[in-house]
Coordinates of C-alpha atoms and ligand atoms in Angstrom, one line a residue:
Chain A
M2 CA 0.4 22.6 -21.5
A3 CA 0.1 26.4 -21.4
S4 CA -2.5 26.0 -24.3
N5 CA -4.6 24.5 -21.9
V6 CA -4.2 26.0 -19.2
Q7 CA -5.0 28.9 -21.6
S8 CA -8.4 27.6 -22.1
V9 CA -9.5 27.0 -18.5
D10 CA -8.5 31.1 -18.1
D11 CA -10.8 31.0 -22.1
A12 CA -13.8 29.3 -19.8
S13 CA -14.3 31.8 -17.8
S14 CA -13.5 35.3 -19.5
V15 CA -15.6 34.7 -22.0
S16 CA -18.5 34.2 -20.2
A17 CA -17.5 37.5 -18.7
A18 CA -17.3 39.3 -22.0
E19 CA -20.3 37.9 -23.1
A20 CA -22.3 39.4 -19.9
G21 CA -19.8 42.3 -20.4
P22 CA -22.0 46.0 -20.4
P23 CA -21.9 48.5 -23.1
R24 CA -19.7 51.7 -22.5
S25 CA -21.9 53.8 -20.8
R26 CA -23.3 51.0 -18.9
R27 CA -20.0 50.2 -17.1
A28 CA -19.7 53.4 -16.5
A29 CA -22.8 54.2 -14.2
D30 CA -21.9 50.7 -12.4
A31 CA -18.6 52.2 -11.4
A32 CA -20.6 55.1 -10.0
A33 CA -23.0 52.9 -8.2
A34 CA -19.6 50.9 -7.1
K35 CA -17.6 53.9 -6.1
R36 CA -21.3 54.4 -4.0
R37 CA -21.0 51.1 -2.5
S38 CA -18.0 51.2 -1.5
R39 CA -18.3 54.4 0.2
N40 CA -21.6 53.5 1.7
R41 CA -19.9 50.4 3.0
K42 CA -17.3 52.7 4.4
L43 CA -19.4 54.8 6.4
K44 CA -21.4 52.0 7.5
K45 CA -18.1 50.7 9.0
M46 CA -17.3 54.1 11.0
I47 CA -20.8 54.3 12.2
W48 CA -20.3 52.0 15.1
P49 CA -17.1 53.1 16.2
L50 CA -18.9 56.3 16.1
V51 CA -22.5 55.6 18.0
S52 CA -19.6 53.8 20.5
T53 CA -17.9 56.7 21.3
L54 CA -20.8 59.8 21.1
S55 CA -22.4 56.9 24.0
V56 CA -19.5 56.6 26.4
V57 CA -19.4 61.1 25.0
V58 CA -23.1 61.2 27.0
F59 CA -22.5 58.5 29.7
L60 CA -19.8 61.2 31.4
G61 CA -21.5 64.1 30.5
A62 CA -25.0 62.6 31.9
W63 CA -23.1 62.2 35.5
Q64 CA -20.7 65.3 35.4
I65 CA -24.2 66.9 35.3
A66 CA -25.7 64.3 38.0
A67 CA -22.9 65.2 40.0
S68 CA -22.4 69.3 39.4
T69 CA -26.0 69.7 40.0
E70 CA -25.9 67.2 43.4
A71 CA -28.5 65.1 41.9
V72 CA -25.7 62.5 43.2
N73 CA -24.0 62.8 46.1
P74 CA -20.5 63.2 44.4
L75 CA -18.7 62.0 47.6
F76 CA -19.1 58.5 47.0
T77 CA -20.0 59.1 43.0
S78 CA -16.8 61.0 42.3
S79 CA -17.3 62.9 38.7
P80 CA -15.5 63.2 35.5
S81 CA -14.1 66.3 36.1
R82 CA -13.4 65.8 40.1
A83 CA -11.6 62.7 38.6
V84 CA -8.6 64.6 36.4
E85 CA -8.0 66.8 39.2
A86 CA -7.7 63.9 41.5
F87 CA -5.1 62.9 39.6
R88 CA -3.3 66.0 38.1
D89 CA -2.9 65.7 42.1
L90 CA -1.7 62.3 42.1
V91 CA 1.1 63.6 39.5
D92 CA 1.9 66.9 41.3
R93 CA 2.8 64.6 44.1
G94 CA 4.6 62.9 42.0
E95 CA 3.4 59.6 43.2
L96 CA 2.2 58.7 39.7
W97 CA 4.9 57.3 37.5
P98 CA 7.1 56.0 40.4
N99 CA 4.5 53.6 41.5
L100 CA 3.1 52.8 37.9
W101 CA 6.8 51.8 37.6
I102 CA 6.0 49.4 40.1
S103 CA 2.8 47.9 38.9
A104 CA 4.1 47.5 35.1
Q105 CA 7.0 46.3 36.2
E106 CA 5.1 43.0 38.1
F107 CA 3.3 43.0 34.9
L108 CA 5.6 42.7 32.8
I109 CA 8.5 40.7 34.5
G110 CA 4.6 38.0 36.2
F111 CA 3.3 38.3 32.0
G112 CA 6.5 38.0 30.5
L113 CA 7.9 34.7 33.2
A114 CA 4.4 32.9 32.1
V115 CA 4.8 32.9 28.1
V116 CA 8.8 32.2 28.2
V117 CA 7.7 28.9 30.6
G118 CA 3.7 28.4 29.6
I119 CA 3.7 28.3 25.6
P120 CA 7.6 26.2 25.5
L121 CA 5.8 23.8 28.7
G122 CA 2.8 23.9 26.6
I123 CA 4.0 22.4 23.7
L124 CA 6.1 20.0 25.9
I125 CA 2.3 18.4 27.2
G126 CA 0.6 18.6 24.6
W127 CA 3.5 16.4 22.5
Y128 CA 4.5 14.3 24.7
R129 CA 2.6 11.9 26.2
P130 CA 4.9 11.4 29.8
V131 CA 5.0 14.3 29.9
E132 CA 2.0 15.3 29.7
A133 CA 1.6 12.1 32.3
V134 CA 4.0 14.0 34.8
F135 CA 2.1 17.5 34.6
S136 CA -1.1 17.4 34.2
P137 CA -2.1 16.4 37.4
F138 CA -0.8 19.9 38.6
V139 CA -2.1 21.9 35.9
T140 CA -5.5 20.1 36.5
F141 CA -5.3 21.6 40.2
M142 CA -3.7 24.7 40.2
N143 CA -6.3 25.6 37.7
S144 CA -9.4 24.2 39.2
I145 CA -8.6 26.5 42.6
P146 CA -8.6 30.5 42.3
R147 CA -4.6 31.5 42.6
I148 CA -5.9 34.3 44.7
A149 CA -6.1 31.8 47.8
L150 CA -2.3 30.6 47.3
L151 CA -1.9 34.8 48.9
P152 CA -1.2 34.0 52.4
L153 CA 0.9 30.9 52.2
L154 CA 2.7 33.3 48.8
I155 CA 3.1 36.2 51.5
I156 CA 4.8 33.5 54.3
W157 CA 7.3 32.2 51.2
I158 CA 8.4 34.8 49.2
G159 CA 7.3 38.3 51.8
I160 CA 5.4 41.3 50.0
G161 CA 7.8 42.8 48.1
V162 CA 7.7 43.0 44.1
P163 CA 8.5 39.2 43.6
L164 CA 5.1 38.6 45.3
K165 CA 3.1 40.2 42.9
I166 CA 5.4 39.0 39.8
T167 CA 4.5 35.3 41.3
I168 CA 1.2 35.5 42.1
V169 CA 0.6 37.5 38.6
F170 CA 3.1 35.0 36.6
L171 CA 0.3 32.0 38.5
G172 CA -2.5 34.0 37.4
A173 CA -1.1 33.7 33.5
V174 CA 0.7 30.2 33.3
I175 CA -2.2 28.2 33.6
A176 CA -4.5 30.4 31.5
I177 CA -1.5 29.9 28.7
L178 CA -0.4 26.4 29.6
I179 CA -4.3 24.9 29.2
N180 CA -4.9 26.9 26.1
T181 CA -1.4 26.0 24.5
I182 CA -1.9 22.4 25.3
A183 CA -5.7 22.2 23.7
G184 CA -3.7 23.6 20.8
M185 CA -1.6 20.8 20.2
K186 CA -4.2 17.9 20.8
A187 CA -6.9 19.8 18.4
L188 CA -4.9 18.0 15.4
D189 CA -7.1 18.1 12.7
Q190 CA -7.4 14.6 11.2
Q191 CA -7.3 15.0 7.8
L192 CA -4.0 17.2 7.5
L193 CA -2.9 14.4 9.7
T194 CA -3.1 11.9 7.4
M195 CA -2.1 14.2 4.4
A196 CA 0.9 14.4 6.2
R197 CA 1.3 11.3 7.1
S198 CA 0.0 9.7 3.1
F199 CA 3.6 12.3 2.5
K200 CA 5.8 10.3 4.6
A201 CA 5.3 12.9 7.1
S202 CA 7.9 12.0 10.4
D203 CA 6.4 13.6 14.2
F204 CA 8.5 15.9 13.5
Q205 CA 7.4 17.8 10.5
I206 CA 3.8 16.8 11.6
F207 CA 5.0 18.7 14.9
R208 CA 6.7 21.4 12.8
T209 CA 4.0 21.8 9.8
I210 CA 0.9 20.9 11.5
A211 CA 0.5 20.8 15.3
L212 CA 2.6 24.2 16.0
P213 CA 0.6 26.3 13.1
G214 CA -2.5 24.9 14.0
S215 CA -1.7 25.8 17.6
V216 CA -1.4 29.1 17.3
P217 CA -5.0 30.5 17.5
F218 CA -5.1 28.7 20.5
I219 CA -1.8 30.6 21.8
L220 CA -3.1 33.7 21.3
S221 CA -6.8 32.9 23.4
G222 CA -4.6 31.7 25.9
L223 CA -2.3 34.8 26.4
R224 CA -5.4 36.8 25.9
F225 CA -7.0 35.1 29.5
G226 CA -3.4 34.8 30.9
L227 CA -3.2 38.8 30.7
G228 CA -7.3 39.4 32.2
H229 CA -6.0 36.2 35.1
S230 CA -2.4 38.9 34.8
L231 CA -4.0 42.7 35.9
V232 CA -6.3 40.7 38.6
G233 CA -2.9 39.3 39.8
V234 CA -1.2 42.4 40.2
V235 CA -4.2 44.7 41.6
V236 CA -5.6 42.1 44.1
G237 CA -1.4 41.5 45.0
E238 CA -0.9 45.2 46.1
M239 CA -4.0 45.9 47.6
F240 CA -3.4 43.2 50.1
A241 CA 0.0 42.4 50.7
S242 CA 1.6 45.9 48.8
N243 CA 3.1 49.4 50.1
Q244 CA 3.3 50.7 46.6
G245 CA 1.3 49.8 43.3
I246 CA -1.7 51.2 42.0
G247 CA -3.4 48.7 43.1
H248 CA -2.3 49.9 46.8
I249 CA -3.3 53.2 45.6
I250 CA -6.9 52.1 44.7
A251 CA -7.1 50.3 48.6
V252 CA -5.5 53.5 51.0
A253 CA -8.2 55.4 48.1
G254 CA -11.2 53.7 49.1
N255 CA -10.1 52.7 52.9
T256 CA -9.8 56.8 53.1
F257 CA -13.0 57.5 51.1
Q258 CA -11.4 59.4 48.3
T259 CA -13.9 58.1 46.0
D260 CA -12.2 60.3 43.3
L261 CA -8.7 58.4 43.4
V262 CA -10.4 55.0 43.5
F263 CA -11.3 56.1 39.8
V264 CA -8.7 57.6 38.7
G265 CA -6.8 54.2 40.0
V266 CA -9.2 52.2 38.1
V267 CA -9.2 53.6 34.6
I268 CA -5.6 53.3 35.1
I269 CA -5.5 49.5 35.2
A270 CA -8.0 49.5 32.3
S271 CA -6.3 51.6 30.1
F272 CA -3.3 49.0 30.8
G273 CA -5.9 46.5 30.4
L274 CA -6.5 48.0 26.9
L275 CA -2.9 48.9 25.7
F276 CA -2.5 45.2 25.9
T277 CA -5.2 44.0 24.7
W278 CA -5.1 46.1 21.5
L279 CA -1.4 45.1 21.5
L280 CA -2.4 41.5 20.9
A281 CA -5.0 42.3 18.4
R282 CA -1.9 43.6 16.2
L283 CA 0.3 40.5 17.2
E284 CA -3.2 38.3 16.7
Q285 CA -3.3 39.8 12.8
R286 CA 0.4 39.5 12.0
F287 CA 0.0 35.7 12.9
E288 CA -3.2 34.8 11.2
S289 CA -3.1 37.3 7.5
W290 CA -4.2 33.6 6.1
R291 CA -7.5 33.6 8.0
K292 CA -10.2 35.4 6.3
P293 CA -13.2 36.8 8.0
Chain B
M23 CA -10.2 -3.4 -31.5
G24 CA -8.8 -6.3 -29.8
I25 CA -6.6 -5.8 -26.4
P26 CA -4.6 -3.2 -27.1
T27 CA -0.5 -3.1 -26.7
K28 CA 1.1 -0.9 -24.6
N29 CA 2.3 1.7 -27.5
S30 CA -1.3 2.0 -29.3
R31 CA -2.6 2.8 -25.4
R32 CA 0.2 5.2 -25.0
G33 CA -0.4 8.7 -27.1
P34 CA 2.1 10.7 -28.8
S35 CA 3.4 12.2 -25.5
D36 CA 4.8 9.1 -24.9
T37 CA 8.2 10.1 -26.1
D38 CA 8.0 13.1 -23.8
G39 CA 10.8 11.9 -21.9
Q40 CA 9.2 13.9 -18.9
A41 CA 9.1 9.9 -17.5
S42 CA 11.1 10.4 -14.6
S43 CA 9.4 6.2 -13.1
T44 CA 7.8 3.7 -14.1
G45 CA 4.9 3.2 -13.0
A46 CA 4.2 0.2 -10.3
H47 CA 2.4 -2.6 -10.1
V48 CA -0.1 -3.5 -7.6
S49 CA -1.6 -6.7 -6.5
I50 CA -4.3 -7.0 -4.0
K51 CA -5.5 -10.3 -2.7
G52 CA -8.3 -11.0 -0.9
V53 CA -8.2 -7.9 1.3
S54 CA -10.4 -7.1 4.1
V55 CA -10.6 -3.7 6.5
E56 CA -12.4 -3.4 9.5
Y57 CA -12.9 -0.1 11.6
E58 CA -13.7 0.4 14.4
T59 CA -16.9 2.5 15.6
A60 CA -17.5 4.0 19.3
R61 CA -21.1 3.1 18.8
S62 CA -21.6 -0.3 16.8
G63 CA -18.1 -2.3 17.5
V64 CA -16.3 -3.7 14.7
K65 CA -17.9 -3.2 10.9
A66 CA -16.5 -4.1 7.7
A67 CA -15.6 -1.3 5.5
L68 CA -14.2 -4.3 3.1
K69 CA -14.2 -7.4 3.1
D70 CA -12.0 -9.8 0.4
V71 CA -10.8 -7.7 -2.2
S72 CA -8.8 -8.9 -4.8
L73 CA -7.5 -7.2 -7.5
E74 CA -4.5 -6.5 -9.7
I75 CA -3.0 -3.9 -11.4
E76 CA -0.6 -3.6 -14.1
A77 CA 1.8 -1.2 -14.3
G78 CA 1.6 2.1 -16.1
E79 CA -2.6 1.0 -15.9
F80 CA -5.9 3.1 -15.6
V81 CA -7.9 1.6 -13.1
C82 CA -10.6 3.7 -12.3
V83 CA -13.3 2.2 -8.9
V84 CA -17.1 3.2 -9.4
G85 CA -20.0 2.1 -6.9
T86 CA -21.9 4.1 -4.3
S87 CA -21.4 6.4 -1.3
G88 CA -19.7 4.0 1.6
C89 CA -19.5 1.3 0.1
G90 CA -15.8 1.5 0.4
K91 CA -14.5 3.4 -2.2
T92 CA -11.8 5.2 0.0
T93 CA -11.0 2.6 2.5
L94 CA -9.2 0.8 -1.0
L95 CA -7.3 3.2 -1.5
K96 CA -6.2 4.1 2.0
A97 CA -4.7 0.4 2.1
I98 CA -3.3 0.5 -1.3
D99 CA -1.5 3.1 0.4
G100 CA -0.7 1.7 3.6
L101 CA -3.1 4.4 5.6
V102 CA -5.2 2.3 7.3
P103 CA -4.4 -1.3 8.8
I104 CA -5.6 -4.4 7.1
S105 CA -7.1 -7.0 8.8
S106 CA -6.6 -9.9 6.7
G107 CA -5.0 -10.1 3.0
T108 CA -2.1 -8.4 1.7
V109 CA -1.1 -5.3 -0.3
E110 CA 1.8 -5.4 -2.6
L111 CA 3.4 -3.3 -4.8
D112 CA 6.1 -4.6 -6.9
G113 CA 6.6 -7.5 -4.9
K114 CA 7.2 -5.6 -2.3
K115 CA 3.9 -5.8 1.0
V116 CA 2.9 -2.5 1.0
T117 CA 2.3 -1.5 5.3
K118 CA 2.9 2.1 5.3
P119 CA 2.6 5.4 3.1
G120 CA 6.0 5.3 1.2
K121 CA 7.5 8.0 -1.5
S122 CA 6.8 5.7 -4.3
R123 CA 3.2 6.7 -4.0
S124 CA 1.0 10.2 -4.1
V125 CA -2.8 10.9 -2.6
V126 CA -5.2 12.7 -4.1
F127 CA -7.5 13.8 -1.3
Q128 CA -11.1 13.9 -1.4
A129 CA -11.1 16.9 1.0
A130 CA -8.4 19.4 0.0
S131 CA -6.8 18.5 2.9
L132 CA -4.8 22.2 2.4
L133 CA -2.5 23.5 5.3
P134 CA -4.8 26.5 5.2
W135 CA -1.3 29.0 6.7
R136 CA 0.2 28.2 3.6
T137 CA 0.2 29.5 -0.2
V138 CA -0.3 28.0 -3.2
V139 CA 2.7 27.0 -3.9
G140 CA 3.7 26.3 0.0
N141 CA 0.6 24.0 -0.5
V142 CA 1.8 22.2 -4.0
R143 CA 5.9 22.0 -2.4
Y144 CA 4.1 20.0 0.8
G145 CA 5.5 16.8 0.5
L146 CA 8.8 16.8 -1.8
E147 CA 8.6 19.1 1.2
M148 CA 8.2 15.9 3.7
Q149 CA 10.1 13.9 1.2
G150 CA 13.4 15.7 2.3
R151 CA 13.3 17.1 -1.7
G152 CA 14.0 20.9 -2.9
R153 CA 16.4 21.7 -1.8
G154 CA 19.6 22.5 -1.9
K155 CA 20.2 22.0 -5.1
A156 CA 17.5 21.0 -6.3
K157 CA 15.8 24.1 -4.9
D158 CA 15.8 25.7 -8.3
D159 CA 14.4 22.4 -9.8
T160 CA 11.5 22.4 -7.2
A161 CA 10.2 25.2 -7.4
R162 CA 10.2 25.0 -11.6
T163 CA 8.3 22.1 -11.3
V164 CA 5.7 23.8 -8.4
E165 CA 5.9 26.8 -11.0
S166 CA 4.6 24.9 -13.3
L167 CA 2.4 22.2 -11.8
I168 CA 0.3 25.4 -10.9
E169 CA 0.0 26.7 -14.2
L170 CA -0.9 23.5 -14.8
V171 CA -3.8 22.9 -13.0
G172 CA -4.9 26.7 -13.6
L173 CA -4.0 28.2 -11.1
K174 CA -1.5 31.3 -11.9
G175 CA -1.9 34.5 -11.0
F176 CA -2.9 32.7 -7.1
E177 CA 0.3 31.3 -6.3
H178 CA 0.3 33.8 -3.3
A179 CA -3.3 32.5 -2.2
Y180 CA -4.6 31.2 0.6
P181 CA -6.5 28.4 0.6
S182 CA -9.7 30.7 2.0
E183 CA -9.6 32.5 -0.9
L184 CA -9.7 29.7 -2.7
S185 CA -13.4 28.7 -4.2
G186 CA -14.2 24.9 -4.0
G187 CA -12.8 23.9 -6.9
M188 CA -9.6 25.3 -6.9
Q189 CA -8.7 24.3 -4.0
Q190 CA -9.2 20.8 -5.3
R191 CA -6.8 22.0 -7.8
V192 CA -4.1 22.5 -5.4
N193 CA -4.6 19.1 -3.6
L194 CA -3.6 17.1 -7.5
A195 CA -0.7 20.0 -7.8
R196 CA 0.4 18.3 -5.0
A197 CA 0.1 14.9 -5.3
L198 CA 1.6 15.2 -8.2
A199 CA 4.9 17.2 -7.8
C200 CA 6.4 14.2 -6.1
D201 CA 6.4 12.6 -9.3
P202 CA 5.4 9.4 -7.8
Q203 CA 5.2 6.0 -9.2
M204 CA 1.3 5.5 -8.6
L205 CA -1.4 8.6 -8.2
L206 CA -4.0 7.2 -6.0
L207 CA -7.2 9.7 -7.1
D208 CA -10.0 10.0 -4.7
E209 CA -12.8 12.3 -6.4
P210 CA -10.9 14.8 -7.4
F211 CA -12.6 16.7 -9.8
A212 CA -16.1 15.9 -8.0
A213 CA -16.3 20.0 -7.1
L214 CA -15.3 21.0 -10.8
D215 CA -17.4 22.0 -13.2
A216 CA -18.0 20.1 -16.2
Q217 CA -15.9 21.9 -18.9
T218 CA -12.9 22.9 -16.1
R219 CA -13.6 18.5 -15.3
E220 CA -13.1 18.0 -19.0
I221 CA -9.9 20.3 -19.2
M222 CA -8.4 18.2 -16.2
Q223 CA -9.3 14.6 -17.5
G224 CA -7.2 15.3 -20.4
E225 CA -4.5 17.1 -18.8
L226 CA -4.7 13.8 -16.0
V227 CA -4.2 11.6 -19.0
K228 CA -1.4 13.4 -20.9
I229 CA 0.4 13.7 -17.2
W230 CA -0.2 10.0 -17.2
G231 CA 0.8 8.9 -20.9
A232 CA 3.8 10.4 -20.7
S233 CA 5.0 9.3 -17.4
N234 CA 4.2 5.6 -17.5
K235 CA 2.4 6.4 -13.4
T236 CA 0.1 4.2 -12.8
A237 CA -3.4 5.3 -11.7
L238 CA -6.1 4.7 -9.5
F239 CA -8.7 6.7 -9.5
I240 CA -12.1 6.7 -7.2
T241 CA -15.4 8.3 -9.5
H242 CA -19.1 9.0 -9.1
Q243 CA -19.0 10.2 -12.5
I244 CA -19.2 6.7 -14.6
D245 CA -18.6 8.5 -17.7
E246 CA -16.0 9.9 -16.3
A247 CA -14.6 6.0 -14.9
I248 CA -15.0 5.1 -18.4
Y249 CA -13.3 7.9 -20.1
L250 CA -10.4 7.8 -17.8
A251 CA -9.5 4.1 -17.4
D252 CA -8.4 0.8 -18.7
K253 CA -10.2 -0.8 -16.4
V254 CA -13.4 0.0 -14.7
V255 CA -13.9 -1.6 -11.0
V256 CA -17.6 -1.8 -9.9
M257 CA -17.6 -2.1 -6.1
T258 CA -20.7 -3.4 -4.1
A259 CA -22.7 -1.6 -1.7
R260 CA -21.2 -1.8 2.3
P261 CA -19.3 -3.5 2.8
G262 CA -17.0 -3.2 -0.8
R263 CA -16.3 -6.1 -2.5
I264 CA -15.1 -5.5 -5.8
R265 CA -18.5 -6.5 -8.3
E266 CA -16.8 -6.5 -11.9
V267 CA -14.0 -5.7 -13.2
I268 CA -14.8 -4.1 -17.3
K269 CA -12.1 -3.4 -19.5
I270 CA -12.7 -0.5 -21.3
D271 CA -11.3 -1.0 -24.8
L272 CA -11.3 1.9 -26.6
P273 CA -8.3 3.7 -28.3
R274 CA -5.8 5.8 -26.9
P275 CA -5.5 9.1 -27.5
R276 CA -9.7 9.4 -26.5
P277 CA -11.1 12.4 -28.1
L278 CA -14.0 13.9 -26.4
Q279 CA -16.4 12.9 -29.2
I280 CA -15.8 9.8 -27.8
K281 CA -18.4 10.2 -25.0
R282 CA -21.0 9.6 -28.1
D283 CA -19.6 6.9 -30.0
P284 CA -21.8 3.5 -28.8
E285 CA -19.4 1.9 -28.2
F286 CA -19.3 3.7 -25.5
V287 CA -22.6 4.1 -24.3
A288 CA -22.8 0.9 -24.2
Y289 CA -20.1 0.9 -21.9
L290 CA -21.9 3.5 -19.6
D291 CA -25.2 1.6 -19.7
Q292 CA -23.6 -1.2 -19.0
V293 CA -21.7 0.5 -15.9
W294 CA -24.3 2.5 -14.8
T295 CA -27.4 -1.3 -14.1
M296 CA -24.5 -2.5 -12.2
I297 CA -24.4 0.8 -9.7
E298 CA -28.0 1.2 -9.9
E299 CA -28.9 -2.8 -8.6
E300 CA -26.3 -2.7 -6.4
G301 CA -27.9 1.2 -4.5
R302 CA -30.8 -0.9 -4.6
L303 CA -29.7 -3.6 -2.9
A304 CA -28.2 -2.0 -0.4
A305 CA -31.4 0.0 -0.2
M306 CA -33.1 -3.0 0.8
R307 CA -30.3 -3.9 3.3
D308 CA -30.8 -1.3 4.9
R309 CA -34.2 -1.4 5.2
G310 CA -34.6 -4.9 6.8
V311 CA -31.8 -4.2 9.1
A312 CA -33.7 -1.3 10.6
Q313 CA -36.6 -3.7 11.0
H314 CA -35.0 -6.0 12.9
Ligands
LIG403 N1 -12.3 6.2 10.0 C1 -13.7 5.7 9.5 N2 -13.6 4.9 11.0 C2 -15.0 4.2 10.7 N3 -15.7 4.0 9.8 C3 -14.8 4.6 8.9 C4 -14.0 5.5 8.8 N4 -14.2 5.7 7.7 C5 -14.6 4.9 7.1 N5 -16.0 4.6 7.6 C6 -16.8 3.4 7.4 O1 -16.5 3.0 5.6 C7 -17.4 2.8 4.9 C8 -16.6 2.9 3.9 O2 -16.2 4.1 4.0 P1 -15.1 4.8 2.6 O3 -15.3 6.3 3.4 O4 -14.5 3.9 2.8 O5 -16.1 4.7 1.4 P2 -16.5 5.5 0.0 O6 -17.2 4.4 -0.9 O7 -15.3 6.0 -0.6 O8 -17.8 6.7 0.3 P3 -17.9 8.1 -0.5 O9 -18.8 7.8 -2.1 O10 -19.3 8.2 0.3 O11 -16.9 9.2 -1.0 C9 -18.5 3.6 5.1 O12 -19.4 3.2 5.3 C10 -17.9 4.4 6.9 O13 -19.1 4.4 7.2
LIG404 MG1 -14.3 8.3 -0.1

């Protein structure tokens, strides 16, 4: 047995040895390889660098345009004015309490959506009867913008933190549900046949094929859900709240404080970026087997 | 040469003691299989196929592409419903996949999220083997099979990191791991280079010879079929019928040089002529169909 394995290896190593270059050329090749790998690294770095530069140029131009009053800073604000407004906000002690409220609404709402959406999506995707029961509601909820339910929700639960949690939840849970269901249904037929040929039970197929196969779908559900959640927080706070970052943005807008509006927008954007990054990390963890 | 006796067919490894299962006798009587297609309704893939496969026999199936070879293999495994006729395995009717058979699929059908080791173990796992006391045994089996198919050093690689031929060898190892009475192989070596292919052919014959397994082996390579088989089954073009069963009376073990033997070449001519004729007939029929 072993001797034959050897010969498989030999087959490939022989051809490699034949092509083996003399020592000097090998050294030159190594140097070339090093150069190539350095070039590759440079190439990898160059695009983020260009992106950074592009942002810096944009901010610089904005700043200059505002400082020289080429545009009216009352309307357009400027990076330095926004920083000033941010400091003000911190000094007045209004940043952290509001940020904390928004973060709470987002984290609890999104967390609940994950805890409910993934298992329910798996059940709906796997069991036909469960699907029959839930799919009309999922379809209905998916086809209306959840924000349209805001007036109804205000009547039911008032304008406190629970309202925003509900909106965030509703926004995220549908996206997570729909993607998880799609993932459970997108079974690779060839893998399914293979599993059946090995006498895999339904539960084994579920555990070894459906579940791992749906991971990419679930992750993209989380990504969509994240976007919906952020919209939920901001819009909920704008229309029905007296605290939170969304509320700050709304008040600043109504009172013509463009600088403060920008501060609020940037805070929300940072929040979104942070979570997108966390999700990307999660994705890497789960999908080490998927090569680009 | 005469009809070889059981002993002369077997290689010297007959006494290896590796044999853990005795081959299965397969009796196929008047089997037809139909597929339902979305556009053209019911389509016959196999028509009235009858074939006896003795226990421990190595049978190769050749025929033009689309003639129903894979369908025949699936019918024997119980993976497709049979519209008429019966498949019996050691006198028992086959209706669904069983532990006594393992399939090497035409497409590698590996789980992309499992490493080579995880994929090779898959069949054993599904059959509830490799747990508890048998755990170490299983690990050893898996390891030696990975070595056998020439993938030592790739144990922890994911399928996406393997070439097509390497994936196909994992597919083979997975089927062998279950140590079935009957191996069903669907063009297992089609993706391999000529050299590796011959090595794998040798290994397969050795395993088969040492363990009394029955083997059904589909291939497009006529010389491969004759080299491996006790019996070559030539199928007609679609819908598949059996055109001829040719007994290969070449002594075993068969050295590679046998492929230049006049007797071997005569078999080659015989099979080649039939397949060519079938190909021509099918092409004519397709043209006829196109005209109507
Ligand atoms: N799942 C399916 N649904 C509908 N038709 C099918 C299905 N599988 C196979 N067929 C049809 O049945 C016929 C036989 O298919 P089969 O896969 O058995 O051919 P084959 O001999 O294995 O061909 P190849 O050598 O190309 O692998 C083909 O004409 C094909 O179109
Ligand atoms: Mg086929």
